[in-house]
Structures are given as structure tokens and as C-alpha cells.
Amino acid sequence: MGIQILNNQFDYSLEPRRAIFFEDVKSNYASIECIERGLNPLTTSLCVMSRADNSNGLTLAASPTFKKVFGMSNVSHSKELPFLVHNRKFNYRLWYKKHTDIFGQTVEPDPKYISEVERWARQTYIVPPQMLLYIKKNLEVINILREITSIDEIHAYSIDESCLDVTESLDFFFPEITNTYEQMDKLAQMLQRKIYHKTGLYVTIGMGDNPLLAKLAMDNYAKHNTNMRALIRYEDVPSKVWSISDMTDFWGINVRTEARLNKLGIHSIKELAHADPDMLKRELGVIGLQQFFHANGIDETRLTDKYKRKSVSFSNSQTLPRDYTRKSEIGLIINEMAEQVAVRLRKSKKKATNFSLFVGFSMADYKKSLSVSRKIEPTSSTKDLQEIATRLFNEKYDEGAVRRIGVSANNLIDEPYQLISLFDSDEENEETIKQKKDEAVQEALDSIRQKYHFVSVQKATVLKKGSRAVARSKMVGGHSAGGLEGLN
């Protein structure tokens, strides 16, 4: 790294200074749903609510107006809304729960407040998720980003956020402007307009000398500016980075990390930036040292240096639509999930050497969840993984209403070539031949499913009560892929 510290001050002249954008689609899912209905994403009250796996409903996204009117955020349950979803009436139970003290004294809601909540509730759209539509829109946005920089300079941070390096694009689009930061602002404005005119979506854009500063600019400043743009340069670190009041608003610091820093006497980003780096590394490891540099605005990441994640596990988990109490039905779900993990292993040409099972119970049962892991012989066989999963389940489960299940194939290794020794016994060769036949059948099934859909070939067990294979195949990321009507 080209970092030099002089009297606890960084020499930023040694740091790479790139033109980096961090763009975020404003209220992505909710905005897309508004556009699909010909509504204004900024003025319409709308929330995307998933009911696929939870009868209470989970708010996945909400429009700015919905958040403002009801004081709600994303990822909250419908029972936390100030109105009842099914009839749009005031939620008295929630009100009294929040406004009754330990002595039973209750504050009654203002009739005007009740009227206002119900008025907005009646004009609020509550719609199911359409994950395939959101993915399609994201690809449209990515294609627009490619109009201003190369695909190698674009990093999709999430379905609604992307980081892009536009350093080489500035002079191409605005050769008449000599100031780099003025060029960046003009290009960001042009990008906002392109995305709006082609998709109807509003985007916030953070700009910075490196990806970290651009991300902080977007999260902490651009989202609050009327033009939805903001810039942080190295020179702005003291005024714009150290002044971030809530430590959890800083990239990479969650509540747990904040608590650990507090124990070290660090209660602000400025204090983190001026802490002893040796102490941070000693107490928090390499992550502590990284946070020290980040607090000083240092990030030498290049977007062209693609990070290739070394996969160490494949997992599958789900929340069941109801309480499962019959052992046979629970076992059926576990077998279906083990099969899906096995398919992913074979597709990636990996084998698992460890297998884990998680079983979570209904809240009404007050039972501690089950979690077990075991070393296994390297395998990607559906039959092997199903047998292992069933064995672990039978060993640990006695009774109880199950609501959550998770399986995981861990400690993956590359699928090895299998050699047959000239000295193998006939029995061993027969076993090898049988194994090859099983693998050939699995490969054929995988090929058919890849071409025609996962449920194109299924066992008769999918017809049994409790099976989730077909229902899950229609989801993306655990939510509805789309094609459903709105709930309002």
C-alpha cells in the first residue's frame, strides 16, 4: 500500500485518486411496483409484502411516502403496522401494547391520528414481490451503466446498488471541463437522467476518490440531498467522514462491532481514525486495522481486480408456511432440501466433506433449536446427502412443531478424478460400477432439469402432503418470482 503516516496524519498524495460512483435505486422494489402501475414512486404509498412463507406478512420494501406516513422501515412484519392489512382499520392492539405502562395506565389514541392512519391505509398499495421483475429491471440499469463505462469497471454490490469507476470516461463525455470533480458531478447527473428516462427509476449517487468514500457519500449525504448526489474527497475526510454521528452508519460497523470499539474507549469515527492502529490490530485483528484505515478514508480497492470467492459451503434454508408436527413430513422437507444442495454441488463440480442440519421450532413450543454437524466422506450424491440428513434428523429430533429447516454442505473440495486400481477386488469393482451408474442417472436428471426446469423431473413424493419442492421452485430468493396480483 502507498500509505504514509506523518505525525498521525495521512499523506493522501500517495493514495490512488479515482473517479468512483456508488449508485443506489431509491426504494428499489417499491419503486418498480409503482412504475408498473403507472404511479409516482416518490408520492405513492406502497409496500412490497411477502406472504409466501409467513402468514403474518413481511414488508420487504416500502416507498418513501409509506415510510414517512407510517414511520416504518424495510424488513418489518405486518403486525407492526399501525393499521390492519386485511381491512385497513386502525391497529388498536398495537397501539395499546406500545402505550400502556407497567401500571396498566393507557394513553388513548387521538381520533385525528386514527382518521389519518386509516385514510392513508385505504390508499396504500400492498403488493406481493415479483423477484424476476426486479432482476430484469436491475439488468436494465446495469446496461445503462455500461453506456458510461466498461463492464470491467462495474461491480454489482447488490440487486439495487452498483459501484463503478468512471475515471477514463470523464474526458470522453466532458472534455471541455477541466475540473475533475465538476466532470464527475455532470456525469452523475447525466446518469441519473438516463436511468430515469429509460426506466422511470430514481437513483442516488455517491461520488468519491475511492469506493469507500463514494459509498459513504451515498449512504450519509446523497440520500438526504434534493439532487440525490454527494461527493467526498480525501480533503473532506475530517468534515464529512469524522462527523458521521452514528458509528453504525459507517460502512462495515454493525452494532456488535460498535460495542467492541466502545469497550476500547472509541465512541466516534473521529476517535477511531485517531486510535492506536497497533492496539486495534491487537484487540480486533486485521479487521480492526482495516477499520482504522477506513475511518481515515483509505481504500485502495480497484474494481478491475475481481474478487473470486472461494466457496466453502452450499446451504439451503426455509421458513415453513405452517407448523410441521409429523415426523414423516419434516423428513420429506429435509430430503428435498438435501437434493437441492446436491444438485448445486454437482453443478459446481464440488464434493462436501461435512454436512450440517438445523431445525427450528415454532415459537409456541418454546423449544431450543437443533443444530448438528458431522464429517462425511467426500460426496455430491443426492442419495448420500439425503441418507446423512435423515440420519442426523432421526438422531436429534424427538417431537415438536417445526417451523424452520436448514441444511448445509460444508468444507467443499474439488471433485476428484477417481482411479480404479488393477488390484481392486471384484466386489470393489462392482461397487464402483454401481456408483458410476448412479452418477450417470444423476447427471442425466441434472441435465434435464437445467434445460426444462427443476420440477420437470420429480419423485412421486412431491405429491405428498407437506412437500415444498414445487412451491419453492416458483420462488427467487425465498420470495415469489412474480405473476401475482396485488393485495389491495
CSV table of C-alpha atoms in Angstrom, one decimal:
chain,number,residue,atom,x,y,z
A,1,MET,CA,0.0,0.0,0.0
A,2,GLY,CA,1.2,3.5,-0.7
A,3,ILE,CA,0.3,4.7,2.8
A,4,GLN,CA,2.5,7.1,4.7
A,5,ILE,CA,1.6,8.4,8.2
A,6,LEU,CA,3.2,11.7,9.2
A,7,ASN,CA,2.5,12.7,12.9
A,8,ASN,CA,-0.6,10.6,12.8
A,9,GLN,CA,-1.7,12.3,9.6
A,10,PHE,CA,-2.0,10.5,6.2
A,11,ASP,CA,-0.2,11.7,3.2
A,12,TYR,CA,-3.1,11.4,0.7
A,13,SER,CA,-0.9,12.4,-2.2
A,14,LEU,CA,0.4,8.9,-2.2
A,15,GLU,CA,-3.1,7.4,-2.4
A,16,PRO,CA,-4.8,6.5,-5.7
A,17,ARG,CA,-7.3,9.1,-6.7
A,18,ARG,CA,-10.0,7.6,-8.9
A,19,ALA,CA,-13.4,8.9,-10.0
A,20,ILE,CA,-15.8,6.4,-8.3
A,21,PHE,CA,-19.6,6.4,-8.3
A,22,PHE,CA,-21.8,4.4,-6.0
A,23,GLU,CA,-25.4,4.3,-7.3
A,24,ASP,CA,-28.5,3.1,-5.5
A,25,VAL,CA,-32.0,2.8,-6.9
A,26,LYS,CA,-34.3,4.6,-4.4
A,27,SER,CA,-36.7,2.2,-2.7
A,28,ASN,CA,-35.9,-0.3,-5.5
A,29,TYR,CA,-38.7,-3.0,-5.2
A,30,ALA,CA,-41.4,-0.5,-4.2
A,31,SER,CA,-40.4,2.0,-7.0
A,32,ILE,CA,-40.5,-0.8,-9.6
A,33,GLU,CA,-44.0,-1.8,-8.4
A,34,CYS,CA,-45.1,1.9,-8.6
A,35,ILE,CA,-43.8,2.2,-12.2
A,36,GLU,CA,-45.6,-1.0,-13.2
A,37,ARG,CA,-48.8,0.6,-12.1
A,38,GLY,CA,-48.2,4.0,-13.6
A,39,LEU,CA,-47.7,5.6,-10.2
A,40,ASN,CA,-45.2,8.1,-9.0
A,41,PRO,CA,-42.6,6.3,-6.8
A,42,LEU,CA,-41.9,9.3,-4.7
A,43,THR,CA,-45.5,10.2,-3.8
A,44,THR,CA,-47.3,6.9,-3.7
A,45,SER,CA,-47.8,4.9,-0.5
A,46,LEU,CA,-46.8,1.3,-1.4
A,47,CYS,CA,-45.1,-1.6,0.3
A,48,VAL,CA,-44.0,-5.0,-1.1
A,49,MET,CA,-45.1,-7.7,1.3
A,50,SER,CA,-44.2,-11.3,1.2
A,51,ARG,CA,-46.7,-13.8,2.4
A,52,ALA,CA,-45.1,-16.9,0.8
A,53,ASP,CA,-43.6,-18.3,4.0
A,54,ASN,CA,-45.1,-16.2,6.8
A,55,SER,CA,-48.8,-15.8,7.4
A,56,ASN,CA,-48.2,-12.5,9.2
A,57,GLY,CA,-46.5,-11.0,6.1
A,58,LEU,CA,-43.1,-9.4,5.9
A,59,THR,CA,-42.5,-6.0,4.5
A,60,LEU,CA,-39.6,-6.3,2.0
A,61,ALA,CA,-39.6,-2.8,0.7
A,62,ALA,CA,-41.6,0.4,1.1
A,63,SER,CA,-41.9,3.6,-0.9
A,64,PRO,CA,-40.5,6.9,0.7
A,65,THR,CA,-44.1,8.1,1.3
A,66,PHE,CA,-45.1,4.8,3.0
A,67,LYS,CA,-42.1,5.1,5.3
A,68,LYS,CA,-42.8,8.7,6.1
A,69,VAL,CA,-46.5,8.3,6.8
A,70,PHE,CA,-46.4,5.1,8.9
A,71,GLY,CA,-42.9,5.5,10.3
A,72,MET,CA,-41.9,2.1,9.0
A,73,SER,CA,-38.7,0.7,7.6
A,74,ASN,CA,-38.0,-2.2,5.3
A,75,VAL,CA,-38.0,-5.8,6.7
A,76,SER,CA,-40.7,-5.5,9.3
A,77,HIS,CA,-43.8,-7.6,10.0
A,78,SER,CA,-47.3,-6.6,9.0
A,79,LYS,CA,-48.4,-6.9,12.7
A,80,GLU,CA,-46.1,-3.9,13.4
A,81,LEU,CA,-48.1,-1.6,11.0
A,82,PRO,CA,-50.4,1.0,12.6
A,83,PHE,CA,-53.3,-0.5,10.6
A,84,LEU,CA,-54.6,-4.0,9.9
A,85,VAL,CA,-53.8,-5.2,6.5
A,86,HIS,CA,-57.0,-7.2,5.8
A,87,ASN,CA,-59.4,-4.3,6.4
A,88,ARG,CA,-57.2,-1.1,6.7
A,89,LYS,CA,-58.6,-0.3,10.1
A,90,PHE,CA,-56.6,1.2,12.9
A,91,ASN,CA,-54.4,-1.3,14.8
A,92,TYR,CA,-55.7,-0.8,18.4
A,93,ARG,CA,-53.9,-3.8,19.8
A,94,LEU,CA,-50.5,-2.5,18.6
A,95,TRP,CA,-51.3,1.0,20.0
A,96,TYR,CA,-52.3,-0.2,23.4
A,97,LYS,CA,-49.3,-2.6,23.5
A,98,LYS,CA,-47.0,0.4,22.9
A,99,HIS,CA,-48.8,2.9,25.0
A,100,THR,CA,-49.6,1.1,28.3
A,101,ASP,CA,-47.2,1.4,31.1
A,102,ILE,CA,-46.3,-1.2,33.8
A,103,PHE,CA,-49.2,0.0,36.0
A,104,GLY,CA,-51.7,-0.6,33.3
A,105,GLN,CA,-52.2,3.1,32.6
A,106,THR,CA,-53.1,3.6,28.9
A,107,VAL,CA,-52.8,6.6,26.6
A,108,GLU,CA,-55.8,6.8,24.2
A,109,PRO,CA,-55.0,7.5,20.6
A,110,ASP,CA,-56.1,10.8,19.2
A,111,PRO,CA,-59.2,10.5,16.9
A,112,LYS,CA,-57.5,12.7,14.3
A,113,TYR,CA,-54.5,10.4,14.3
A,114,ILE,CA,-56.7,7.3,13.8
A,115,SER,CA,-58.5,9.0,11.0
A,116,GLU,CA,-55.2,10.0,9.3
A,117,VAL,CA,-53.8,6.4,9.6
A,118,GLU,CA,-57.0,4.9,8.1
A,119,ARG,CA,-57.1,7.5,5.3
A,120,TRP,CA,-53.6,6.6,4.2
A,121,ALA,CA,-54.2,2.9,4.8
A,122,ARG,CA,-57.1,3.0,2.3
A,123,GLN,CA,-54.9,4.5,-0.4
A,124,THR,CA,-51.9,2.3,0.3
A,125,TYR,CA,-50.9,-0.4,-2.2
A,126,ILE,CA,-49.8,-3.7,-0.6
A,127,VAL,CA,-48.4,-5.9,-3.3
A,128,PRO,CA,-46.6,-9.3,-3.4
A,129,PRO,CA,-42.9,-9.5,-4.5
A,130,GLN,CA,-42.0,-10.2,-8.1
A,131,MET,CA,-38.4,-11.1,-7.9
A,132,LEU,CA,-37.9,-11.9,-11.6
A,133,LEU,CA,-39.2,-8.5,-12.5
A,134,TYR,CA,-36.7,-6.8,-10.1
A,135,ILE,CA,-33.9,-8.8,-11.5
A,136,LYS,CA,-34.9,-7.8,-15.0
A,137,LYS,CA,-35.0,-4.1,-14.0
A,138,ASN,CA,-31.6,-4.4,-12.4
A,139,LEU,CA,-30.2,-5.7,-15.7
A,140,GLU,CA,-31.7,-2.8,-17.5
A,141,VAL,CA,-29.9,-0.4,-15.0
A,142,ILE,CA,-26.6,-2.3,-15.5
A,143,ASN,CA,-26.9,-1.9,-19.2
A,144,ILE,CA,-27.3,1.8,-18.8
A,145,LEU,CA,-24.2,1.9,-16.6
A,146,ARG,CA,-22.3,0.2,-19.4
A,147,GLU,CA,-23.1,3.2,-21.6
A,148,ILE,CA,-20.8,5.4,-19.5
A,149,THR,CA,-18.0,2.9,-18.5
A,150,SER,CA,-16.8,-0.6,-19.3
A,151,ILE,CA,-18.3,-3.7,-17.8
A,152,ASP,CA,-15.0,-4.4,-16.1
A,153,GLU,CA,-15.3,-1.2,-14.2
A,154,ILE,CA,-18.7,-2.0,-12.8
A,155,HIS,CA,-19.2,-4.0,-9.6
A,156,ALA,CA,-22.8,-5.0,-8.7
A,157,TYR,CA,-22.8,-4.6,-4.9
A,158,SER,CA,-26.4,-5.8,-4.6
A,159,ILE,CA,-29.6,-6.0,-6.7
A,160,ASP,CA,-30.1,-2.2,-6.3
A,161,GLU,CA,-26.6,-0.9,-5.8
A,162,SER,CA,-23.5,-0.8,-8.0
A,163,CYS,CA,-20.1,0.7,-7.8
A,164,LEU,CA,-18.4,1.9,-10.9
A,165,ASP,CA,-15.1,3.5,-11.9
A,166,VAL,CA,-15.6,6.3,-14.4
A,167,THR,CA,-12.1,7.8,-14.3
A,168,GLU,CA,-11.5,7.1,-18.0
A,169,SER,CA,-14.9,8.3,-19.0
A,170,LEU,CA,-14.7,11.9,-17.7
A,171,ASP,CA,-12.7,13.4,-20.6
A,172,PHE,CA,-14.7,11.4,-23.1
A,173,PHE,CA,-18.0,12.9,-22.1
A,174,PHE,CA,-16.9,16.4,-20.8
A,175,PRO,CA,-13.6,17.3,-22.5
A,176,GLU,CA,-14.3,21.0,-22.2
A,177,ILE,CA,-14.4,20.9,-18.4
A,178,THR,CA,-11.0,20.9,-16.7
A,179,ASN,CA,-12.1,20.3,-13.1
A,180,THR,CA,-12.4,16.5,-12.3
A,181,TYR,CA,-15.0,16.9,-9.6
A,182,GLU,CA,-17.1,19.1,-11.8
A,183,GLN,CA,-16.9,16.4,-14.5
A,184,MET,CA,-17.9,13.8,-12.0
A,185,ASP,CA,-21.0,15.8,-11.0
A,186,LYS,CA,-22.0,16.4,-14.6
A,187,LEU,CA,-21.6,12.7,-15.4
A,188,ALA,CA,-23.6,11.6,-12.3
A,189,GLN,CA,-26.4,14.0,-13.3
A,190,MET,CA,-26.4,12.6,-16.8
A,191,LEU,CA,-26.5,9.0,-15.5
A,192,GLN,CA,-29.5,9.9,-13.2
A,193,ARG,CA,-31.4,11.3,-16.2
A,194,LYS,CA,-30.6,8.3,-18.4
A,195,ILE,CA,-31.9,5.9,-15.8
A,196,TYR,CA,-35.0,7.9,-15.1
A,197,HIS,CA,-35.9,8.4,-18.7
A,198,LYS,CA,-35.3,4.7,-19.7
A,199,THR,CA,-36.7,3.0,-16.6
A,200,GLY,CA,-38.6,5.6,-14.5
A,201,LEU,CA,-36.4,4.9,-11.5
A,202,TYR,CA,-34.7,7.5,-9.3
A,203,VAL,CA,-31.1,6.8,-8.3
A,204,THR,CA,-28.9,8.4,-5.6
A,205,ILE,CA,-25.2,8.6,-6.5
A,206,GLY,CA,-22.3,9.0,-4.1
A,207,MET,CA,-19.0,10.2,-5.6
A,208,GLY,CA,-15.5,9.8,-4.2
A,209,ASP,CA,-11.8,9.4,-4.7
A,210,ASN,CA,-12.2,5.7,-3.9
A,211,PRO,CA,-15.1,3.2,-3.4
A,212,LEU,CA,-15.3,3.7,0.3
A,213,LEU,CA,-15.7,7.4,0.1
A,214,ALA,CA,-18.2,7.1,-2.7
A,215,LYS,CA,-20.2,4.6,-0.6
A,216,LEU,CA,-20.1,6.9,2.5
A,217,ALA,CA,-21.2,9.8,0.3
A,218,MET,CA,-24.2,7.9,-1.0
A,219,ASP,CA,-25.4,6.5,2.3
A,220,ASN,CA,-24.8,9.5,4.5
A,221,TYR,CA,-25.3,12.5,2.2
A,222,ALA,CA,-26.7,11.8,-1.3
A,223,LYS,CA,-29.9,10.2,0.1
A,224,HIS,CA,-30.6,13.4,2.0
A,225,ASN,CA,-29.8,15.9,-0.8
A,226,THR,CA,-32.5,17.2,-3.1
A,227,ASN,CA,-30.4,16.4,-6.2
A,228,MET,CA,-29.6,12.9,-4.7
A,229,ARG,CA,-25.9,13.4,-5.3
A,230,ALA,CA,-23.0,13.9,-3.0
A,231,LEU,CA,-19.2,13.9,-3.1
A,232,ILE,CA,-16.4,13.1,-0.6
A,233,ARG,CA,-12.8,13.8,-1.5
A,234,TYR,CA,-9.7,13.0,0.6
A,235,GLU,CA,-9.7,16.6,1.7
A,236,ASP,CA,-13.3,16.1,3.0
A,237,VAL,CA,-12.5,13.3,5.4
A,238,PRO,CA,-12.3,15.5,8.6
A,239,SER,CA,-15.5,17.3,7.8
A,240,LYS,CA,-17.6,14.6,6.2
A,241,VAL,CA,-16.3,11.2,7.5
A,242,TRP,CA,-15.3,12.0,11.0
A,243,SER,CA,-18.5,13.9,11.5
A,244,ILE,CA,-20.7,10.8,10.9
A,245,SER,CA,-22.6,10.8,14.2
A,246,ASP,CA,-23.8,7.2,14.4
A,247,MET,CA,-21.0,4.7,14.2
A,248,THR,CA,-23.3,2.1,12.6
A,249,ASP,CA,-23.9,4.5,9.7
A,250,PHE,CA,-20.3,3.8,8.7
A,251,TRP,CA,-19.6,1.1,6.3
A,252,GLY,CA,-18.5,-2.2,8.0
A,253,ILE,CA,-19.5,-1.3,11.5
A,254,ASN,CA,-22.6,-3.0,13.0
A,255,VAL,CA,-24.0,-2.9,16.5
A,256,ARG,CA,-21.7,-5.7,17.7
A,257,THR,CA,-18.6,-4.0,16.3
A,258,GLU,CA,-19.6,-0.7,17.8
A,259,ALA,CA,-19.9,-2.4,21.2
A,260,ARG,CA,-16.4,-3.8,20.9
A,261,LEU,CA,-15.0,-0.4,19.9
A,262,ASN,CA,-16.8,1.2,22.8
A,263,LYS,CA,-15.1,-1.1,25.2
A,264,LEU,CA,-11.8,0.1,23.8
A,265,GLY,CA,-12.9,3.7,24.6
A,266,ILE,CA,-13.8,4.5,21.0
A,267,HIS,CA,-17.2,6.2,20.6
A,268,SER,CA,-17.0,8.0,17.3
A,269,ILE,CA,-15.5,7.7,13.8
A,270,LYS,CA,-13.1,10.5,14.6
A,271,GLU,CA,-11.8,8.7,17.7
A,272,LEU,CA,-11.4,5.5,15.6
A,273,ALA,CA,-9.4,7.5,13.0
A,274,HIS,CA,-7.1,8.7,15.7
A,275,ALA,CA,-6.8,5.5,17.7
A,276,ASP,CA,-3.6,3.5,18.0
A,277,PRO,CA,-3.5,1.1,15.0
A,278,ASP,CA,-1.3,-1.4,16.8
A,279,MET,CA,-3.9,-1.6,19.6
A,280,LEU,CA,-6.7,-2.0,17.2
A,281,LYS,CA,-4.9,-4.9,15.4
A,282,ARG,CA,-4.0,-6.5,18.8
A,283,GLU,CA,-7.6,-6.3,20.1
A,284,LEU,CA,-9.6,-6.8,16.9
A,285,GLY,CA,-7.2,-8.4,14.5
A,286,VAL,CA,-6.8,-7.4,10.8
A,287,ILE,CA,-10.4,-6.1,10.7
A,288,GLY,CA,-9.6,-3.5,13.4
A,289,LEU,CA,-6.7,-2.3,11.4
A,290,GLN,CA,-8.9,-2.1,8.3
A,291,GLN,CA,-11.4,0.0,10.2
A,292,PHE,CA,-8.7,2.3,11.2
A,293,PHE,CA,-7.7,3.0,7.6
A,294,HIS,CA,-11.3,3.2,6.5
A,295,ALA,CA,-12.0,5.8,9.2
A,296,ASN,CA,-9.2,7.9,7.7
A,297,GLY,CA,-10.8,7.5,4.2
A,298,ILE,CA,-8.2,5.0,2.9
A,299,ASP,CA,-9.4,2.3,0.5
A,300,GLU,CA,-7.1,1.1,-2.3
A,301,THR,CA,-9.6,-1.3,-3.9
A,302,ARG,CA,-9.6,-1.4,-7.7
A,303,LEU,CA,-12.8,-2.5,-9.3
A,304,THR,CA,-10.9,-4.3,-12.1
A,305,ASP,CA,-9.4,-6.6,-9.5
A,306,LYS,CA,-12.2,-9.0,-9.5
A,307,TYR,CA,-12.7,-10.9,-6.2
A,308,LYS,CA,-13.3,-14.6,-6.8
A,309,ARG,CA,-14.9,-16.0,-3.7
A,310,LYS,CA,-13.6,-19.4,-2.6
A,311,SER,CA,-16.8,-21.2,-1.8
A,312,VAL,CA,-16.6,-23.3,1.4
A,313,SER,CA,-20.3,-24.3,1.7
A,314,PHE,CA,-23.6,-24.6,-0.1
A,315,SER,CA,-26.7,-24.2,2.1
A,316,ASN,CA,-30.4,-24.2,1.8
A,317,SER,CA,-32.9,-23.0,4.4
A,318,GLN,CA,-36.6,-22.1,4.6
A,319,THR,CA,-39.3,-21.0,6.9
A,320,LEU,CA,-42.3,-23.3,6.6
A,321,PRO,CA,-45.7,-21.9,5.8
A,322,ARG,CA,-47.2,-23.7,8.8
A,323,ASP,CA,-46.1,-25.7,11.8
A,324,TYR,CA,-45.0,-29.2,10.8
A,325,THR,CA,-45.6,-31.8,13.5
A,326,ARG,CA,-45.5,-35.1,11.6
A,327,LYS,CA,-42.0,-36.6,11.5
A,328,SER,CA,-42.6,-38.0,8.0
A,329,GLU,CA,-43.5,-34.6,6.6
A,330,ILE,CA,-40.5,-33.0,8.2
A,331,GLY,CA,-38.2,-35.7,6.9
A,332,LEU,CA,-39.7,-35.1,3.4
A,333,ILE,CA,-38.8,-31.4,3.5
A,334,ILE,CA,-35.2,-32.3,4.7
A,335,ASN,CA,-34.8,-34.8,1.8
A,336,GLU,CA,-36.0,-32.2,-0.7
A,337,MET,CA,-33.5,-29.6,0.6
A,338,ALA,CA,-30.6,-32.1,0.6
A,339,GLU,CA,-31.4,-32.9,-3.0
A,340,GLN,CA,-31.2,-29.2,-4.0
A,341,VAL,CA,-27.8,-28.9,-2.2
A,342,ALA,CA,-26.6,-32.0,-4.0
A,343,VAL,CA,-27.6,-30.5,-7.4
A,344,ARG,CA,-25.6,-27.3,-6.6
A,345,LEU,CA,-22.6,-29.4,-5.6
A,346,ARG,CA,-22.6,-31.3,-8.9
A,347,LYS,CA,-23.1,-28.2,-10.9
A,348,SER,CA,-20.0,-26.6,-9.3
A,349,LYS,CA,-18.1,-29.9,-9.5
A,350,LYS,CA,-17.6,-29.9,-5.8
A,351,LYS,CA,-17.9,-32.5,-3.1
A,352,ALA,CA,-18.8,-31.9,0.6
A,353,THR,CA,-16.7,-33.3,3.5
A,354,ASN,CA,-19.0,-32.1,6.2
A,355,PHE,CA,-22.8,-31.8,6.5
A,356,SER,CA,-25.0,-29.7,8.8
A,357,LEU,CA,-28.6,-29.8,9.8
A,358,PHE,CA,-30.6,-27.1,11.6
A,359,VAL,CA,-34.2,-27.4,12.9
A,360,GLY,CA,-36.0,-24.5,14.4
A,361,PHE,CA,-39.3,-24.9,16.3
A,362,SER,CA,-42.5,-22.9,16.4
A,363,MET,CA,-42.5,-20.0,18.9
A,364,ALA,CA,-45.5,-21.7,20.6
A,365,ASP,CA,-43.3,-24.7,21.5
A,366,TYR,CA,-40.6,-22.8,23.4
A,367,LYS,CA,-38.1,-25.5,22.4
A,368,LYS,CA,-34.4,-24.9,21.7
A,369,SER,CA,-33.5,-25.3,18.1
A,370,LEU,CA,-31.5,-28.3,17.0
A,371,SER,CA,-28.1,-27.9,15.3
A,372,VAL,CA,-25.8,-30.7,14.4
A,373,SER,CA,-22.8,-31.1,12.1
A,374,ARG,CA,-20.8,-34.2,11.0
A,375,LYS,CA,-17.8,-35.1,8.9
A,376,ILE,CA,-18.6,-37.2,5.9
A,377,GLU,CA,-16.8,-39.0,3.1
A,378,PRO,CA,-16.4,-36.6,0.1
A,379,THR,CA,-19.7,-36.8,-1.8
A,380,SER,CA,-22.1,-34.9,-4.1
A,381,SER,CA,-24.5,-37.7,-4.3
A,382,THR,CA,-28.2,-36.9,-3.7
A,383,LYS,CA,-28.7,-40.4,-2.1
A,384,ASP,CA,-25.7,-40.0,0.2
A,385,LEU,CA,-26.7,-36.5,1.4
A,386,GLN,CA,-30.3,-37.5,1.9
A,387,GLU,CA,-29.2,-40.5,4.0
A,388,ILE,CA,-26.9,-38.3,6.1
A,389,ALA,CA,-29.5,-35.7,6.6
A,390,THR,CA,-32.1,-38.3,7.6
A,391,ARG,CA,-29.7,-40.0,10.0
A,392,LEU,CA,-28.9,-36.7,11.7
A,393,PHE,CA,-32.6,-35.8,11.9
A,394,ASN,CA,-33.6,-39.1,13.5
A,395,GLU,CA,-30.7,-38.9,16.0
A,396,LYS,CA,-31.7,-35.5,17.3
A,397,TYR,CA,-35.4,-35.0,16.8
A,398,ASP,CA,-38.0,-36.4,19.2
A,399,GLU,CA,-41.0,-34.3,18.9
A,400,GLY,CA,-42.2,-30.7,18.4
A,401,ALA,CA,-43.7,-28.3,15.9
A,402,VAL,CA,-41.0,-27.4,13.3
A,403,ARG,CA,-41.1,-24.0,11.5
A,404,ARG,CA,-37.6,-23.6,10.2
A,405,ILE,CA,-35.2,-26.0,8.5
A,406,GLY,CA,-31.7,-25.6,7.1
A,407,VAL,CA,-29.2,-27.9,5.6
A,408,SER,CA,-25.6,-27.2,4.6
A,409,ALA,CA,-22.8,-29.0,2.7
A,410,ASN,CA,-19.5,-27.7,4.1
A,411,ASN,CA,-15.8,-27.9,3.6
A,412,LEU,CA,-16.0,-28.3,-0.1
A,413,ILE,CA,-13.3,-29.9,-2.2
A,414,ASP,CA,-12.9,-30.1,-6.0
A,415,GLU,CA,-14.5,-33.2,-7.5
A,416,PRO,CA,-11.5,-35.6,-7.8
A,417,TYR,CA,-10.8,-38.0,-10.6
A,418,GLN,CA,-11.5,-41.5,-9.5
A,419,LEU,CA,-8.9,-44.1,-10.4
A,420,ILE,CA,-9.6,-47.9,-10.3
A,421,SER,CA,-6.7,-49.9,-9.1
A,422,LEU,CA,-5.7,-53.1,-11.0
A,423,PHE,CA,-5.6,-54.8,-7.6
A,424,ASP,CA,-9.2,-53.9,-6.6
A,425,SER,CA,-11.3,-56.9,-5.7
A,426,ASP,CA,-14.3,-57.9,-7.9
A,427,GLU,CA,-16.6,-56.7,-5.1
A,428,GLU,CA,-14.9,-53.3,-5.1
A,429,ASN,CA,-15.2,-53.0,-8.8
A,430,GLU,CA,-18.9,-53.9,-8.7
A,431,GLU,CA,-19.5,-51.2,-6.1
A,432,THR,CA,-17.6,-48.7,-8.4
A,433,ILE,CA,-19.7,-49.7,-11.4
A,434,LYS,CA,-22.9,-49.2,-9.3
A,435,GLN,CA,-21.6,-45.8,-8.2
A,436,LYS,CA,-20.9,-44.8,-11.8
A,437,LYS,CA,-24.4,-45.9,-12.8
A,438,ASP,CA,-25.9,-43.8,-10.0
A,439,GLU,CA,-23.8,-40.8,-11.1
A,440,ALA,CA,-24.8,-41.2,-14.7
A,441,VAL,CA,-28.5,-41.2,-13.7
A,442,GLN,CA,-27.9,-38.1,-11.5
A,443,GLU,CA,-26.1,-36.3,-14.4
A,444,ALA,CA,-29.0,-37.1,-16.8
A,445,LEU,CA,-31.5,-35.7,-14.3
A,446,ASP,CA,-29.4,-32.6,-13.7
A,447,SER,CA,-29.2,-32.1,-17.5
A,448,ILE,CA,-33.0,-32.4,-18.0
A,449,ARG,CA,-33.7,-30.1,-15.0
A,450,GLN,CA,-31.3,-27.5,-16.2
A,451,LYS,CA,-32.9,-27.4,-19.6
A,452,TYR,CA,-36.5,-27.7,-18.7
A,453,HIS,CA,-36.8,-26.5,-15.0
A,454,PHE,CA,-36.0,-28.2,-11.7
A,455,VAL,CA,-39.5,-29.7,-11.3
A,456,SER,CA,-39.6,-31.2,-14.8
A,457,VAL,CA,-38.5,-34.5,-13.3
A,458,GLN,CA,-39.5,-35.2,-9.7
A,459,LYS,CA,-40.2,-38.1,-7.5
A,460,ALA,CA,-43.8,-39.0,-6.6
A,461,THR,CA,-43.1,-37.7,-3.1
A,462,VAL,CA,-43.8,-34.2,-4.4
A,463,LEU,CA,-47.5,-35.2,-4.4
A,464,LYS,CA,-47.4,-35.9,-0.7
A,465,LYS,CA,-49.0,-33.5,1.8
A,466,GLY,CA,-46.3,-31.2,3.2
A,467,SER,CA,-44.0,-31.3,0.1
A,468,ARG,CA,-42.5,-27.9,-0.7
A,469,ALA,CA,-40.4,-28.8,-3.8
A,470,VAL,CA,-42.9,-27.4,-6.4
A,471,ALA,CA,-43.8,-24.3,-4.3
A,472,ARG,CA,-40.1,-23.5,-3.7
A,473,SER,CA,-39.3,-23.9,-7.4
A,474,LYS,CA,-41.6,-20.9,-8.1
A,475,MET,CA,-39.6,-18.6,-5.8
A,476,VAL,CA,-36.5,-16.5,-6.2
A,477,GLY,CA,-34.5,-15.8,-3.0
A,478,GLY,CA,-37.3,-17.4,-1.0
A,479,HIS,CA,-39.9,-15.0,-2.3
A,480,SER,CA,-42.5,-15.0,-5.1
A,481,ALA,CA,-40.9,-14.8,-8.6
A,482,GLY,CA,-43.9,-12.8,-9.8
A,483,GLY,CA,-47.0,-13.1,-11.8
A,484,LEU,CA,-49.3,-12.5,-8.8
A,485,GLU,CA,-52.0,-9.8,-8.5
A,486,GLY,CA,-51.7,-7.0,-5.9
A,487,LEU,CA,-53.3,-7.4,-2.5
A,488,ASN,CA,-55.1,-4.0,-2.3
